[in-house]
Amino acid sequence: MHPEVIKKDHRIEIRSHLDRTFRSEIIKDVTAGLNASKKYIPSKYFYDERGSQLFEEICGLPEYYPTRTEMSILKLSAPIIMKSFDNGDIVELGSGANWKIRMLLDAAGPSKLSGLRYIPVDVSETALTEAAEELLKIYPGLKVLGIVADFTIHLEDVPDDRRKLIFFLGSTIGNFDEQMRETFLKLVAGTMTEGDSFLVGFDMLKPERTIEAAYNDKRGITSEFNKNILRVINRELHADFKPSHFDHVAFFNRDRERIEMHLRANRNTTVNIDDLNLALNIVKDETIHTENSHKFSRDGVRHLVKKSGLDIRNWYSDDKGWFSLAELSLA
Ligand code: SAH
Ligand code: AVI
């Protein structure tokens, strides 16, 4: 089936592949998640327009160290990564805002821009479109092909006919479970050819109080982000979740080396989800699990990469070892 073309002119094209799957996916996911004995909603449903804006706000919070730490790593590594990349596609999976990719385009320098095409892939159409249009203004000559899609489903819709650098930043890989991390790396590896690089950001293990503070910010932005998933379900499935009936809960699960985010009912509450023909009674203190954010050891990353048929070609990190950027190539 053909994608919907949202925008097209000589330097930019934005295609959406979501129409053909989004509705059936959200129905399937929410039905499974809210009927489970421990309720859950997959974290990809955070990211509508408001969710993307809230995530951008989180990135600037003093407690949320991952963004500024990864950017400090990119500041030093971008010139090395871009040095021998003159012609080809820069693919960014889960692109969000454009702060990080700008560091790479700056490092490439104006003379290389006309040989480069930037391909952001994101479920959030508004975030992708805004970020892409801004780049066109800042980088004359750069071409952009935006792909609004679920990267776990539509990876085959990303063109792979040119040499490419693929980025998966922000430790979004940490939002996958162990099996999905391996499956996803293998899927991406399947799109790579000799000479391509795949750069993956990993949030590393560190003192628990630092990690927990990053997901329990004083201003309550992470709490709003967490509750936004209920607003998305309300809109998409004609439901009547009342966000104020739930509290944000985020804690480090030591055994599983991950932050878990949940929404905990602060009273008995009934929720109608019209499109699913479902009336749910949620009792006080019952939780809906909304996100896992795994933290990594260097050995854990090595093991994952090896199992996925890839090699670590370069490893970039900050002084404290809080975040790492692994440059992967085909084994
Ligand atoms: N790469 C950016 C944004 C990380 S936030 C950074 O490093 O700051 C995660 C991003 O991935 C969001 O923009 C979200 O919309 C997108 N995303 C989450 N799940 C996705 C999925 N299944 N398919 C495509 N995009 C997804
Ligand atoms: C996108 N992802 C890597 C973020 C994280 O840290 O797991 C999402 C997030 N959740 C709460 N704060 C930020």
CSV table of C-alpha atoms and ligand atoms in Angstrom, one decimal:
chain,number,residue,atom,x,y,z
A,1,MET,CA,0.0,0.0,0.0
A,2,HIS,CA,1.2,3.5,-0.8
A,3,PRO,CA,2.0,6.0,1.9
A,4,GLU,CA,0.1,9.2,2.2
A,5,VAL,CA,2.2,12.1,1.0
A,6,ILE,CA,1.8,14.9,3.5
A,7,LYS,CA,4.1,17.4,1.9
A,8,LYS,CA,6.4,17.5,-1.1
A,9,ASP,CA,8.6,20.0,-2.9
A,10,HIS,CA,12.1,20.0,-4.3
A,11,ARG,CA,13.9,19.7,-1.0
A,12,ILE,CA,11.4,18.0,1.3
A,13,GLU,CA,9.0,15.2,1.2
A,14,ILE,CA,7.0,13.9,4.2
A,15,ARG,CA,5.3,10.5,3.9
A,16,SER,CA,3.0,8.9,6.5
A,17,HIS,CA,2.8,5.2,6.8
A,18,LEU,CA,0.7,5.3,9.9
A,19,ASP,CA,-2.7,5.5,8.4
A,20,ARG,CA,-2.7,1.9,7.4
A,21,THR,CA,-1.8,0.5,10.8
A,22,PHE,CA,-2.3,3.1,13.6
A,23,ARG,CA,-6.0,2.4,14.4
A,24,SER,CA,-5.7,-1.4,14.3
A,25,GLU,CA,-2.5,-1.3,16.4
A,26,ILE,CA,-3.9,1.0,19.1
A,27,ILE,CA,-7.1,-1.1,19.4
A,28,LYS,CA,-5.0,-4.3,19.7
A,29,ASP,CA,-2.5,-2.9,22.1
A,30,VAL,CA,-4.9,-1.2,24.5
A,31,THR,CA,-7.3,-4.2,24.5
A,32,ALA,CA,-4.4,-6.5,25.4
A,33,GLY,CA,-2.9,-4.1,27.9
A,34,LEU,CA,-6.0,-3.1,29.9
A,35,ASN,CA,-7.4,-6.7,30.0
A,36,ALA,CA,-4.2,-8.1,31.4
A,37,SER,CA,-3.9,-9.0,35.1
A,38,LYS,CA,-1.3,-6.3,35.5
A,39,LYS,CA,-2.5,-3.5,33.3
A,40,TYR,CA,-0.2,-1.8,30.9
A,41,ILE,CA,-0.2,0.6,27.9
A,42,PRO,CA,2.8,0.6,25.5
A,43,SER,CA,5.0,3.7,25.8
A,44,LYS,CA,4.8,4.6,22.1
A,45,TYR,CA,1.4,6.1,22.8
A,46,PHE,CA,2.9,9.0,24.9
A,47,TYR,CA,3.9,10.8,21.7
A,48,ASP,CA,1.0,12.9,20.2
A,49,GLU,CA,1.7,16.6,19.7
A,50,ARG,CA,1.4,17.4,23.5
A,51,GLY,CA,3.4,14.3,24.5
A,52,SER,CA,6.3,15.3,22.2
A,53,GLN,CA,6.2,18.8,23.6
A,54,LEU,CA,6.3,17.5,27.1
A,55,PHE,CA,9.2,15.2,26.3
A,56,GLU,CA,11.1,18.2,24.9
A,57,GLU,CA,10.5,20.0,28.1
A,58,ILE,CA,11.8,17.0,30.1
A,59,CYS,CA,15.0,17.1,28.0
A,60,GLY,CA,15.7,20.6,29.4
A,61,LEU,CA,15.0,19.7,33.1
A,62,PRO,CA,18.0,19.9,35.5
A,63,GLU,CA,17.2,16.4,36.8
A,64,TYR,CA,17.0,14.8,33.3
A,65,TYR,CA,20.7,14.2,32.7
A,66,PRO,CA,20.5,11.9,29.6
A,67,THR,CA,19.9,14.6,26.9
A,68,ARG,CA,22.7,17.0,28.0
A,69,THR,CA,25.1,14.1,28.6
A,70,GLU,CA,24.5,12.6,25.2
A,71,MET,CA,24.9,16.1,23.6
A,72,SER,CA,28.2,16.6,25.4
A,73,ILE,CA,29.3,13.3,23.9
A,74,LEU,CA,28.1,14.3,20.4
A,75,LYS,CA,29.9,17.6,20.6
A,76,LEU,CA,33.2,15.7,20.7
A,77,SER,CA,32.3,12.7,18.5
A,78,ALA,CA,30.3,14.4,15.7
A,79,PRO,CA,33.4,15.6,13.8
A,80,ILE,CA,34.9,12.1,14.0
A,81,ILE,CA,31.6,10.4,12.9
A,82,MET,CA,31.0,12.8,10.0
A,83,LYS,CA,34.6,13.0,8.8
A,84,SER,CA,34.4,10.4,6.1
A,85,PHE,CA,30.7,10.7,5.3
A,86,ASP,CA,30.3,13.0,2.3
A,87,ASN,CA,27.5,11.5,0.3
A,88,GLY,CA,24.5,9.5,1.5
A,89,ASP,CA,21.5,9.3,3.9
A,90,ILE,CA,21.4,10.2,7.6
A,91,VAL,CA,18.6,8.1,9.0
A,92,GLU,CA,17.3,9.0,12.5
A,93,LEU,CA,14.9,6.5,14.2
A,94,GLY,CA,12.7,8.2,16.8
A,95,SER,CA,14.0,11.6,15.7
A,96,GLY,CA,11.9,13.9,17.9
A,97,ALA,CA,13.3,17.4,18.0
A,98,ASN,CA,16.3,18.2,15.9
A,99,TRP,CA,18.9,19.3,18.5
A,100,LYS,CA,21.1,16.3,18.2
A,101,ILE,CA,21.1,16.0,14.4
A,102,ARG,CA,22.1,19.6,14.1
A,103,MET,CA,25.3,18.8,15.9
A,104,LEU,CA,26.1,16.3,13.2
A,105,LEU,CA,25.1,18.5,10.3
A,106,ASP,CA,27.2,21.3,11.8
A,107,ALA,CA,30.1,19.0,12.0
A,108,ALA,CA,29.6,17.9,8.4
A,109,GLY,CA,30.0,21.6,7.3
A,110,PRO,CA,28.3,23.5,4.5
A,111,SER,CA,30.3,22.0,1.7
A,112,LYS,CA,28.9,18.5,2.3
A,113,LEU,CA,25.2,19.4,2.7
A,114,SER,CA,24.2,19.0,-0.9
A,115,GLY,CA,25.4,15.4,-0.9
A,116,LEU,CA,23.3,14.5,2.2
A,117,ARG,CA,19.7,13.5,2.7
A,118,TYR,CA,18.3,13.5,6.2
A,119,ILE,CA,15.6,10.8,6.8
A,120,PRO,CA,13.8,11.2,10.2
A,121,VAL,CA,11.5,8.4,11.2
A,122,ASP,CA,9.0,9.1,14.0
A,123,VAL,CA,5.4,8.3,15.1
A,124,SER,CA,4.8,11.9,16.0
A,125,GLU,CA,3.9,13.7,12.8
A,126,THR,CA,3.9,17.2,14.4
A,127,ALA,CA,7.3,16.8,16.0
A,128,LEU,CA,8.8,15.3,12.8
A,129,THR,CA,7.3,18.0,10.5
A,130,GLU,CA,8.4,21.0,12.7
A,131,ALA,CA,11.9,19.6,13.2
A,132,ALA,CA,12.3,18.9,9.4
A,133,GLU,CA,11.1,22.3,8.3
A,134,GLU,CA,13.4,24.1,10.6
A,135,LEU,CA,16.4,22.1,9.3
A,136,LEU,CA,15.6,23.2,5.7
A,137,LYS,CA,15.9,26.8,6.8
A,138,ILE,CA,19.2,26.3,8.7
A,139,TYR,CA,21.0,24.0,6.2
A,140,PRO,CA,20.7,25.2,2.6
A,141,GLY,CA,21.2,22.3,0.1
A,142,LEU,CA,20.2,19.6,2.6
A,143,LYS,CA,17.3,17.4,1.4
A,144,VAL,CA,14.8,15.8,3.8
A,145,LEU,CA,12.6,12.8,3.5
A,146,GLY,CA,10.4,12.5,6.6
A,147,ILE,CA,8.8,9.2,7.4
A,148,VAL,CA,5.9,9.2,9.8
A,149,ALA,CA,5.9,5.6,10.9
A,150,ASP,CA,6.3,3.0,13.7
A,151,PHE,CA,9.9,2.0,13.4
A,152,THR,CA,9.1,-1.4,14.9
A,153,ILE,CA,6.7,-2.1,12.0
A,154,HIS,CA,7.7,0.0,9.0
A,155,LEU,CA,11.5,-0.2,8.8
A,156,GLU,CA,11.3,-1.7,5.3
A,157,ASP,CA,9.8,1.6,4.1
A,158,VAL,CA,13.0,3.5,4.8
A,159,PRO,CA,15.0,3.7,1.6
A,160,ASP,CA,18.3,1.8,1.7
A,161,ASP,CA,19.8,2.4,-1.7
A,162,ARG,CA,22.6,4.8,-0.6
A,163,ARG,CA,25.4,4.6,1.9
A,164,LYS,CA,24.0,5.5,5.3
A,165,LEU,CA,24.5,6.6,8.9
A,166,ILE,CA,21.7,5.4,11.1
A,167,PHE,CA,21.1,7.1,14.5
A,168,PHE,CA,19.0,5.8,17.4
A,169,LEU,CA,19.6,8.3,20.1
A,170,GLY,CA,18.3,9.3,23.5
A,171,SER,CA,18.5,5.7,24.8
A,172,THR,CA,15.1,5.0,23.2
A,173,ILE,CA,16.5,1.4,22.9
A,174,GLY,CA,16.1,1.3,26.7
A,175,ASN,CA,12.3,1.5,26.3
A,176,PHE,CA,12.3,-1.9,24.6
A,177,ASP,CA,12.4,-5.2,26.6
A,178,GLU,CA,15.4,-7.5,26.2
A,179,GLN,CA,13.9,-9.6,23.4
A,180,MET,CA,12.8,-6.5,21.4
A,181,ARG,CA,16.2,-4.9,21.7
A,182,GLU,CA,17.8,-7.9,20.0
A,183,THR,CA,15.0,-8.2,17.4
A,184,PHE,CA,15.2,-4.5,16.6
A,185,LEU,CA,19.0,-4.4,16.2
A,186,LYS,CA,18.8,-7.4,13.9
A,187,LEU,CA,16.1,-5.7,11.9
A,188,VAL,CA,18.3,-2.6,11.5
A,189,ALA,CA,21.3,-4.7,10.7
A,190,GLY,CA,19.3,-6.3,7.9
A,191,THR,CA,19.0,-2.9,6.2
A,192,MET,CA,22.8,-2.2,6.5
A,193,THR,CA,25.5,-2.8,3.9
A,194,GLU,CA,29.3,-2.9,4.3
A,195,GLY,CA,30.5,0.6,5.3
A,196,ASP,CA,27.2,1.8,6.9
A,197,SER,CA,27.3,2.8,10.6
A,198,PHE,CA,24.6,2.5,13.2
A,199,LEU,CA,24.9,4.9,16.2
A,200,VAL,CA,23.0,3.9,19.3
A,201,GLY,CA,22.7,5.9,22.5
A,202,PHE,CA,22.7,3.9,25.8
A,203,ASP,CA,21.9,5.3,29.2
A,204,MET,CA,24.3,3.6,31.6
A,205,LEU,CA,23.8,2.3,35.2
A,206,LYS,CA,24.7,4.9,37.8
A,207,PRO,CA,23.7,5.8,41.4
A,208,GLU,CA,20.0,5.0,41.8
A,209,ARG,CA,19.1,8.4,43.3
A,210,THR,CA,20.4,10.2,40.2
A,211,ILE,CA,18.3,7.9,37.9
A,212,GLU,CA,15.1,8.2,40.1
A,213,ALA,CA,15.4,12.0,40.3
A,214,ALA,CA,15.5,12.1,36.5
A,215,TYR,CA,12.0,10.5,36.3
A,216,ASN,CA,10.5,12.4,39.3
A,217,ASP,CA,11.3,16.0,38.5
A,218,LYS,CA,10.3,18.7,40.9
A,219,ARG,CA,8.2,20.6,38.4
A,220,GLY,CA,6.0,17.5,37.7
A,221,ILE,CA,6.6,17.6,33.9
A,222,THR,CA,7.3,13.8,33.8
A,223,SER,CA,4.1,13.3,35.7
A,224,GLU,CA,2.2,15.3,33.0
A,225,PHE,CA,4.0,13.3,30.3
A,226,ASN,CA,3.0,10.0,32.0
A,227,LYS,CA,-0.7,11.1,32.3
A,228,ASN,CA,-0.7,12.2,28.7
A,229,ILE,CA,-1.0,8.6,27.6
A,230,LEU,CA,-4.5,8.6,29.1
A,231,ARG,CA,-5.4,11.7,27.1
A,232,VAL,CA,-4.2,10.0,23.9
A,233,ILE,CA,-6.4,6.9,24.7
A,234,ASN,CA,-9.4,9.2,25.5
A,235,ARG,CA,-9.1,11.0,22.1
A,236,GLU,CA,-8.2,8.0,19.9
A,237,LEU,CA,-10.6,5.4,21.5
A,238,HIS,CA,-13.4,7.7,22.9
A,239,ALA,CA,-12.6,6.9,26.5
A,240,ASP,CA,-13.2,8.9,29.6
A,241,PHE,CA,-10.0,8.4,31.8
A,242,LYS,CA,-9.7,11.2,34.3
A,243,PRO,CA,-6.0,11.9,34.6
A,244,SER,CA,-6.5,13.5,38.1
A,245,HIS,CA,-7.7,10.0,39.3
A,246,PHE,CA,-4.1,8.7,38.8
A,247,ASP,CA,-0.7,9.5,40.3
A,248,HIS,CA,2.6,9.3,38.6
A,249,VAL,CA,4.9,6.7,40.0
A,250,ALA,CA,8.5,6.1,38.8
A,251,PHE,CA,11.1,3.9,40.6
A,252,PHE,CA,14.3,2.0,39.8
A,253,ASN,CA,13.7,-1.7,39.7
A,254,ARG,CA,17.1,-3.0,40.8
A,255,ASP,CA,16.6,-6.6,39.7
A,256,ARG,CA,15.7,-5.6,36.2
A,257,GLU,CA,18.0,-2.6,36.0
A,258,ARG,CA,15.3,-0.3,34.8
A,259,ILE,CA,13.1,2.7,35.7
A,260,GLU,CA,9.5,1.7,35.7
A,261,MET,CA,6.8,4.3,35.2
A,262,HIS,CA,3.2,3.5,36.3
A,263,LEU,CA,0.0,5.4,36.8
A,264,ARG,CA,-1.6,4.5,40.2
A,265,ALA,CA,-5.3,5.0,40.8
A,266,ASN,CA,-5.8,7.3,43.8
A,267,ARG,CA,-9.4,6.2,44.2
A,268,ASN,CA,-11.8,3.6,42.8
A,269,THR,CA,-12.7,4.7,39.3
A,270,THR,CA,-14.7,3.5,36.3
A,271,VAL,CA,-13.4,4.1,32.8
A,272,ASN,CA,-15.5,3.6,29.7
A,273,ILE,CA,-13.7,3.0,26.4
A,274,ASP,CA,-16.4,3.3,23.8
A,275,ASP,CA,-14.5,2.1,20.8
A,276,LEU,CA,-13.5,-1.1,22.6
A,277,ASN,CA,-17.0,-1.6,24.2
A,278,LEU,CA,-15.2,-1.8,27.5
A,279,ALA,CA,-16.1,-0.6,31.0
A,280,LEU,CA,-13.2,-1.0,33.4
A,281,ASN,CA,-13.4,-0.8,37.1
A,282,ILE,CA,-10.0,0.2,38.5
A,283,VAL,CA,-9.6,-0.1,42.2
A,284,LYS,CA,-7.7,2.4,44.4
A,285,ASP,CA,-3.9,1.7,44.3
A,286,GLU,CA,-4.2,-0.4,41.1
A,287,THR,CA,-1.5,0.5,38.6
A,288,ILE,CA,-1.2,0.8,34.8
A,289,HIS,CA,2.4,0.2,33.7
A,290,THR,CA,3.3,2.8,31.0
A,291,GLU,CA,7.1,2.6,30.5
A,292,ASN,CA,10.3,0.8,31.2
A,293,SER,CA,13.6,2.6,30.7
A,294,HIS,CA,16.5,0.2,31.0
A,295,LYS,CA,19.9,1.3,32.1
A,296,PHE,CA,23.0,-0.5,30.7
A,297,SER,CA,26.4,-1.8,31.6
A,298,ARG,CA,29.2,-1.9,29.0
A,299,ASP,CA,29.2,-5.7,29.2
A,300,GLY,CA,25.4,-5.8,28.7
A,301,VAL,CA,25.8,-3.6,25.5
A,302,ARG,CA,28.6,-5.8,24.2
A,303,HIS,CA,26.5,-9.0,24.7
A,304,LEU,CA,23.5,-7.4,23.0
A,305,VAL,CA,25.5,-6.2,20.0
A,306,LYS,CA,27.2,-9.5,19.5
A,307,LYS,CA,23.9,-11.5,19.6
A,308,SER,CA,22.5,-9.1,17.0
A,309,GLY,CA,25.2,-9.8,14.4
A,310,LEU,CA,26.9,-6.4,14.8
A,311,ASP,CA,30.3,-5.2,16.1
A,312,ILE,CA,31.2,-2.2,18.2
A,313,ARG,CA,33.5,-0.1,16.0
A,314,ASN,CA,33.7,2.9,18.3
A,315,TRP,CA,32.6,3.7,21.8
A,316,TYR,CA,32.1,7.3,22.9
A,317,SER,CA,31.3,8.3,26.5
A,318,ASP,CA,31.4,11.1,29.0
A,319,ASP,CA,33.9,11.5,31.9
A,320,LYS,CA,31.5,9.9,34.4
A,321,GLY,CA,30.4,7.1,32.1
A,322,TRP,CA,26.8,8.1,32.5
A,323,PHE,CA,25.8,7.8,28.8
A,324,SER,CA,27.4,6.1,25.9
A,325,LEU,CA,27.2,6.3,22.1
A,326,ALA,CA,28.1,3.0,20.4
A,327,GLU,CA,29.0,3.1,16.8
A,328,LEU,CA,28.1,-0.3,15.3
A,329,SER,CA,28.9,-1.9,12.0
A,330,LEU,CA,28.1,-5.3,10.5
A,331,ALA,CA,30.1,-8.1,12.1
B,1,SAH,N1,15.8,10.9,19.6
B,1,SAH,C1,15.3,12.0,20.4
B,1,SAH,C2,13.9,11.7,20.9
B,1,SAH,C3,13.8,10.6,21.9
B,1,SAH,S1,12.1,10.4,22.5
B,1,SAH,C4,16.2,12.3,21.5
B,1,SAH,O1,17.2,11.6,21.6
B,1,SAH,O2,15.9,13.2,22.3
B,1,SAH,C5,11.6,9.0,21.6
B,1,SAH,C6,11.1,9.4,20.2
B,1,SAH,O3,10.8,8.2,19.5
B,1,SAH,C7,9.9,10.3,20.2
B,1,SAH,O4,10.0,11.3,19.3
B,1,SAH,C8,8.7,9.3,19.8
B,1,SAH,O5,7.7,10.0,19.1
B,1,SAH,C9,9.5,8.3,19.0
B,1,SAH,N2,8.9,7.0,19.0
B,1,SAH,C10,8.6,6.2,20.1
B,1,SAH,N3,8.2,5.0,19.8
B,1,SAH,C11,8.2,5.0,18.4
B,1,SAH,C12,7.9,4.0,17.4
B,1,SAH,N4,7.5,2.8,17.8
B,1,SAH,N5,8.1,4.3,16.1
B,1,SAH,C13,8.6,5.5,15.7
B,1,SAH,N6,8.8,6.5,16.6
B,1,SAH,C14,8.7,6.2,17.9
B,2,AVI,C1,12.5,8.4,25.1
B,2,AVI,N1,13.0,7.7,26.3
B,2,AVI,C2,14.4,7.3,26.1
B,2,AVI,C3,12.8,8.5,27.5
B,2,AVI,C4,13.4,7.7,28.7
B,2,AVI,O1,14.1,8.3,29.5
B,2,AVI,O2,13.2,6.5,28.8
B,2,AVI,C5,11.3,8.8,27.8
B,2,AVI,C6,11.1,9.4,29.1
B,2,AVI,N2,10.2,8.9,30.0
B,2,AVI,C7,10.2,9.6,31.1
B,2,AVI,N3,11.1,10.6,30.9
B,2,AVI,C8,11.6,10.5,29.7
